[in-house]
Short mmCIF file of C-alpha atoms in Angstrom, two decimals:
data_model
loop_
_atom_site.label_atom_id
_atom_site.label_comp_id
_atom_site.label_asym_id
_atom_site.label_seq_id
_atom_site.Cartn_x
_atom_site.Cartn_y
_atom_site.Cartn_z
CA UNK A 1 -0.02 -0.30 0.07
CA UNK A 2 1.08 3.75 -0.55
CA UNK A 3 0.92 6.04 2.21
CA UNK A 4 0.40 9.55 1.53
CA UNK A 5 3.02 11.64 3.79
CA UNK A 6 1.32 13.89 6.17
CA UNK A 7 2.10 17.24 6.66
CA UNK A 8 4.02 18.27 10.00
CA UNK A 9 1.52 19.31 12.65
CA UNK A 10 3.48 22.73 13.36
CA UNK A 11 2.85 24.06 9.82
CA UNK A 12 -0.40 26.35 9.52
CA UNK A 13 -1.17 27.26 6.22
CA UNK A 14 -3.87 29.89 5.20
CA UNK A 15 -4.77 31.58 1.98
CA UNK A 16 -3.88 35.29 1.89
CA UNK A 17 -5.85 37.88 0.27
CA UNK A 18 -3.46 40.88 -0.66
CA UNK A 19 -5.16 44.24 -0.05
CA UNK A 20 -3.80 46.24 -2.81
CA UNK A 21 -5.65 49.34 -2.03
CA UNK A 22 -3.92 49.12 1.15
CA UNK A 23 -0.57 48.29 -0.43
CA UNK A 24 -0.90 51.46 -2.51
CA UNK A 25 -1.87 53.73 0.69
CA UNK A 26 1.14 52.32 2.37
CA UNK A 27 3.50 53.02 -0.42
CA UNK A 28 2.12 56.61 -1.13
CA UNK A 29 2.65 57.23 2.54
CA UNK A 30 6.18 55.84 2.52
CA UNK A 31 6.96 57.78 -0.73
CA UNK A 32 5.48 61.01 1.35
CA UNK A 33 7.33 60.23 4.17
CA UNK A 34 10.99 59.78 2.14
CA UNK A 35 9.96 63.00 -0.06
CA UNK A 36 9.35 64.97 3.06
CA UNK A 37 12.69 63.75 4.98
CA UNK A 38 14.47 64.42 1.54
CA UNK A 39 12.89 68.07 1.24
CA UNK A 40 13.85 68.40 4.92
CA UNK A 41 17.47 67.55 4.48
CA UNK A 42 17.75 69.49 1.61
CA UNK A 43 16.34 72.71 3.15
CA UNK A 44 18.56 72.17 6.53
CA UNK A 45 21.67 71.75 4.08
CA UNK A 46 20.46 74.71 2.09
CA UNK A 47 20.22 76.68 5.29
CA UNK A 48 23.14 75.51 7.06
CA UNK A 49 25.51 76.57 4.18
CA UNK A 50 23.69 80.02 4.32
CA UNK A 51 24.03 80.43 7.99
CA UNK A 52 27.91 79.38 7.36
CA UNK A 53 28.39 81.91 4.54
CA UNK A 54 26.58 84.68 6.56
CA UNK A 55 29.09 83.68 9.45
CA UNK A 56 31.71 83.85 7.40
CA UNK A 57 30.78 87.25 5.92
CA UNK A 58 29.89 88.77 9.48
CA UNK A 59 33.53 87.56 10.43
CA UNK A 60 35.20 89.19 7.71
CA UNK A 61 33.08 92.31 8.17
CA UNK A 62 33.79 92.35 11.95
CA UNK A 63 37.34 91.72 11.28
CA UNK A 64 37.46 94.53 8.71
CA UNK A 65 35.85 97.11 11.19
CA UNK A 66 38.28 96.22 13.81
CA UNK A 67 40.98 96.62 11.26
CA UNK A 68 39.84 100.12 10.48
CA UNK A 69 39.26 100.87 14.14
CA UNK A 70 42.95 99.67 14.97
CA UNK A 71 44.20 102.10 11.93
CA UNK A 72 41.94 105.00 12.99
CA UNK A 73 42.95 104.35 16.49
CA UNK A 74 46.83 104.55 15.41
CA UNK A 75 46.32 107.51 13.52
CA UNK A 76 44.61 109.54 16.25
CA UNK A 77 46.98 108.47 18.99
CA UNK A 78 50.36 108.54 17.18
CA UNK A 79 49.61 112.02 14.77
CA UNK A 80 51.19 115.08 16.16
CA UNK A 81 47.37 117.00 15.88
CA UNK A 82 44.85 116.80 18.39
CA UNK A 83 41.34 115.38 17.61
CA UNK A 84 38.06 116.40 19.47
CA UNK A 85 34.59 116.28 19.42
CA UNK A 86 32.22 119.08 21.46
CA UNK A 87 28.67 119.92 21.62
CA UNK A 88 26.86 122.94 20.54
CA UNK A 89 27.19 124.11 24.16
CA UNK A 90 31.08 123.93 23.57
CA UNK A 91 31.21 120.58 25.98
CA UNK A 92 33.93 118.30 25.16
CA UNK A 93 32.87 115.02 24.59
CA UNK A 94 35.91 113.41 23.07
CA UNK A 95 39.73 114.48 23.04
CA UNK A 96 42.63 112.43 21.89
CA UNK A 97 45.65 111.93 23.92
CA UNK A 98 47.80 114.53 22.38
CA UNK A 99 46.07 116.82 25.07
CA UNK A 100 48.72 115.90 27.39
CA UNK A 101 50.91 117.93 25.28
CA UNK A 102 48.63 120.70 24.02
CA UNK A 103 46.61 121.07 27.31
CA UNK A 104 48.92 119.73 29.76
CA UNK A 105 46.21 117.32 31.20
CA UNK A 106 44.89 113.91 30.57
CA UNK A 107 41.86 113.34 28.26
CA UNK A 108 39.52 113.06 31.31
CA UNK A 109 40.46 116.21 32.79
CA UNK A 110 39.76 117.84 29.47
CA UNK A 111 36.10 116.83 29.53
CA UNK A 112 34.90 120.65 30.21
CA UNK A 113 33.90 123.45 28.00
CA UNK A 114 36.51 124.15 25.58
CA UNK A 115 36.41 127.89 26.03
CA UNK A 116 37.96 127.41 29.30
CA UNK A 117 41.31 126.84 27.59
CA UNK A 118 41.17 129.81 25.78
CA UNK A 119 43.48 132.98 26.83
CA UNK A 120 41.90 136.35 26.66
CA UNK A 121 44.08 137.08 23.36
CA UNK A 122 41.82 139.12 21.02
CA UNK A 123 42.70 136.65 18.22
CA UNK A 124 40.16 134.16 20.19
CA UNK A 125 37.33 136.29 19.66
CA UNK A 126 37.43 135.58 15.92
CA UNK A 127 37.84 131.80 16.48
CA UNK A 128 34.91 131.83 18.88
CA UNK A 129 32.67 133.58 16.13
CA UNK A 130 33.85 131.33 13.62
CA UNK A 131 32.63 128.18 15.91
CA UNK A 132 29.45 129.83 16.54
CA UNK A 133 28.84 130.52 13.11
CA UNK A 134 29.44 126.69 11.96
CA UNK A 135 26.80 125.66 14.75
CA UNK A 136 24.26 128.37 13.77
CA UNK A 137 24.62 127.49 9.97
CA UNK A 138 25.81 123.90 9.94
CA UNK A 139 28.44 124.86 7.51
CA UNK A 140 32.38 124.22 8.06
CA UNK A 141 34.13 127.77 8.44
CA UNK A 142 37.84 128.52 7.01
CA UNK A 143 40.48 127.41 9.32
CA UNK A 144 41.38 129.90 12.42
CA UNK A 145 43.98 130.41 14.94
CA UNK A 146 43.40 130.28 18.84
CA UNK A 147 45.82 130.96 21.83
CA UNK A 148 45.06 128.36 24.29
CA UNK A 149 46.60 127.90 27.85
CA UNK A 150 47.18 124.51 29.58
CA UNK A 151 46.45 123.36 32.91
CA UNK A 152 50.15 124.13 33.97
CA UNK A 153 50.07 127.73 32.39
CA UNK A 154 51.67 127.17 29.31
CA UNK A 155 50.30 129.00 26.05
CA UNK A 156 50.21 127.83 22.77
CA UNK A 157 49.02 128.90 19.44
CA UNK A 158 46.82 126.37 17.24
CA UNK A 159 45.42 126.21 14.08
CA UNK A 160 41.51 124.76 13.98
CA UNK A 161 39.88 123.04 11.52
CA UNK A 162 36.32 122.05 12.36
CA UNK A 163 33.15 120.35 10.84
CA UNK A 164 29.83 120.63 12.21
CA UNK A 165 27.54 117.39 12.56
CA UNK A 166 23.80 118.04 11.58
CA UNK A 167 21.05 115.83 12.29
CA UNK A 168 17.44 116.71 11.66
CA UNK A 169 18.58 120.53 10.41
CA UNK A 170 20.24 121.11 13.63
CA UNK A 171 24.06 121.09 14.70
CA UNK A 172 24.41 118.37 17.44
CA UNK A 173 28.29 118.09 17.17
CA UNK A 174 31.57 119.81 16.29
CA UNK A 175 34.35 117.70 15.13
CA UNK A 176 37.75 119.42 14.69
CA UNK A 177 41.47 119.14 14.85
CA UNK A 178 44.12 121.21 16.40
CA UNK A 179 47.67 121.57 15.12
CA UNK A 180 50.20 123.31 17.34
CA UNK A 181 51.72 126.31 15.37
CA UNK A 182 53.55 127.86 18.28
CA UNK A 183 56.80 127.53 16.77
CA UNK A 184 55.77 128.74 13.49
CA UNK A 185 54.10 131.69 14.91
CA UNK A 186 57.21 132.37 16.95
CA UNK A 187 59.53 132.17 13.79
CA UNK A 188 57.03 134.43 12.03
CA UNK A 189 57.38 136.82 14.62
CA UNK A 190 61.24 136.67 14.77
CA UNK A 191 61.27 137.27 11.03
CA UNK A 192 59.16 140.40 11.17
CA UNK A 193 61.11 141.69 13.71
CA UNK A 194 64.34 141.16 11.76
CA UNK A 195 62.78 142.66 8.68
CA UNK A 196 61.65 145.81 11.12
CA UNK A 197 65.26 145.88 12.59
CA UNK A 198 66.51 145.72 9.00
CA UNK A 199 64.23 148.05 7.71
CA UNK A 200 65.06 150.81 10.39
CA UNK A 201 68.76 150.34 9.95
CA UNK A 202 68.37 150.71 6.07
CA UNK A 203 65.82 153.66 6.32
CA UNK A 204 67.98 155.50 8.87
CA UNK A 205 71.42 154.97 7.78
CA UNK A 206 73.16 158.31 6.92
CA UNK A 207 74.59 156.98 3.73
CA UNK A 208 72.30 157.30 1.03
CA UNK A 209 71.83 153.58 -0.57
CA UNK A 210 70.09 152.35 -3.82
CA UNK A 211 69.33 148.66 -4.29
CA UNK A 212 68.85 147.58 -7.67
CA UNK A 213 67.83 144.06 -9.43
CA UNK A 214 69.81 142.18 -11.90
CA UNK A 215 67.98 144.37 -14.80
CA UNK A 216 69.28 147.53 -13.10
CA UNK A 217 65.71 148.53 -11.95
CA UNK A 218 65.79 150.20 -8.53
CA UNK A 219 64.00 148.20 -5.93
CA UNK A 220 64.80 150.20 -3.04
CA UNK A 221 66.54 153.37 -1.53
CA UNK A 222 66.72 155.20 1.68
CA UNK A 223 66.32 158.88 0.44
CA UNK A 224 63.58 160.68 -0.80
CA UNK A 225 62.93 160.97 -4.73
CA UNK A 226 63.96 164.61 -4.66
CA UNK A 227 67.22 163.87 -2.97
CA UNK A 228 67.72 161.52 -5.48
CA UNK A 229 67.28 164.07 -8.23
CA UNK A 230 69.50 166.39 -6.72
CA UNK A 231 72.52 163.93 -7.15
CA UNK A 232 72.00 163.28 -10.70
CA UNK A 233 74.29 165.77 -12.80
#
């Protein structure tokens, strides 16, 4: 007799019916999730790169600003000129370290009205008038001279160059620089004194003198024209 083999008792067999609609839903959902994740990754990469670019640009900008600030600081601190800003009420808000040489004090001690450093020299009246006009009109004025006195009593002559800062039609600040011209003014005074002395010696010399140029033209003489005529043959 032939015996038909029996299936193992532990095997279970069932007919499976595939739900195609459900499979399509799962496929669509999976595709949507994959696309969403992909889009998120792409957006994340884009913004990450953009952020890195902005950070690098900001670092470059900050470095350029620091370099410019350092350059400006070196110029301000190492030049022979003094730089300052003051309000429309003449109150000094900033002054460079050169005030130690110009005004014989530390910058912190100079935070007062700049007019307190002005002497009673009449030349200062014109300078103050220039500053007032710059404040009133908002227009830069020609350079002018001032005589200043330091905290320890030393007087100096300075050349002033200023520019008003205007906001909403009103001057809010004056930015300026001072150049010490004391030695130049002293040299000019010495030259003028020397010229006056020479002129006096020339004019009152008892010896009649005539100065002529290379072309034989008279450029100067120390006697009257009538005297000159009387000497002619």
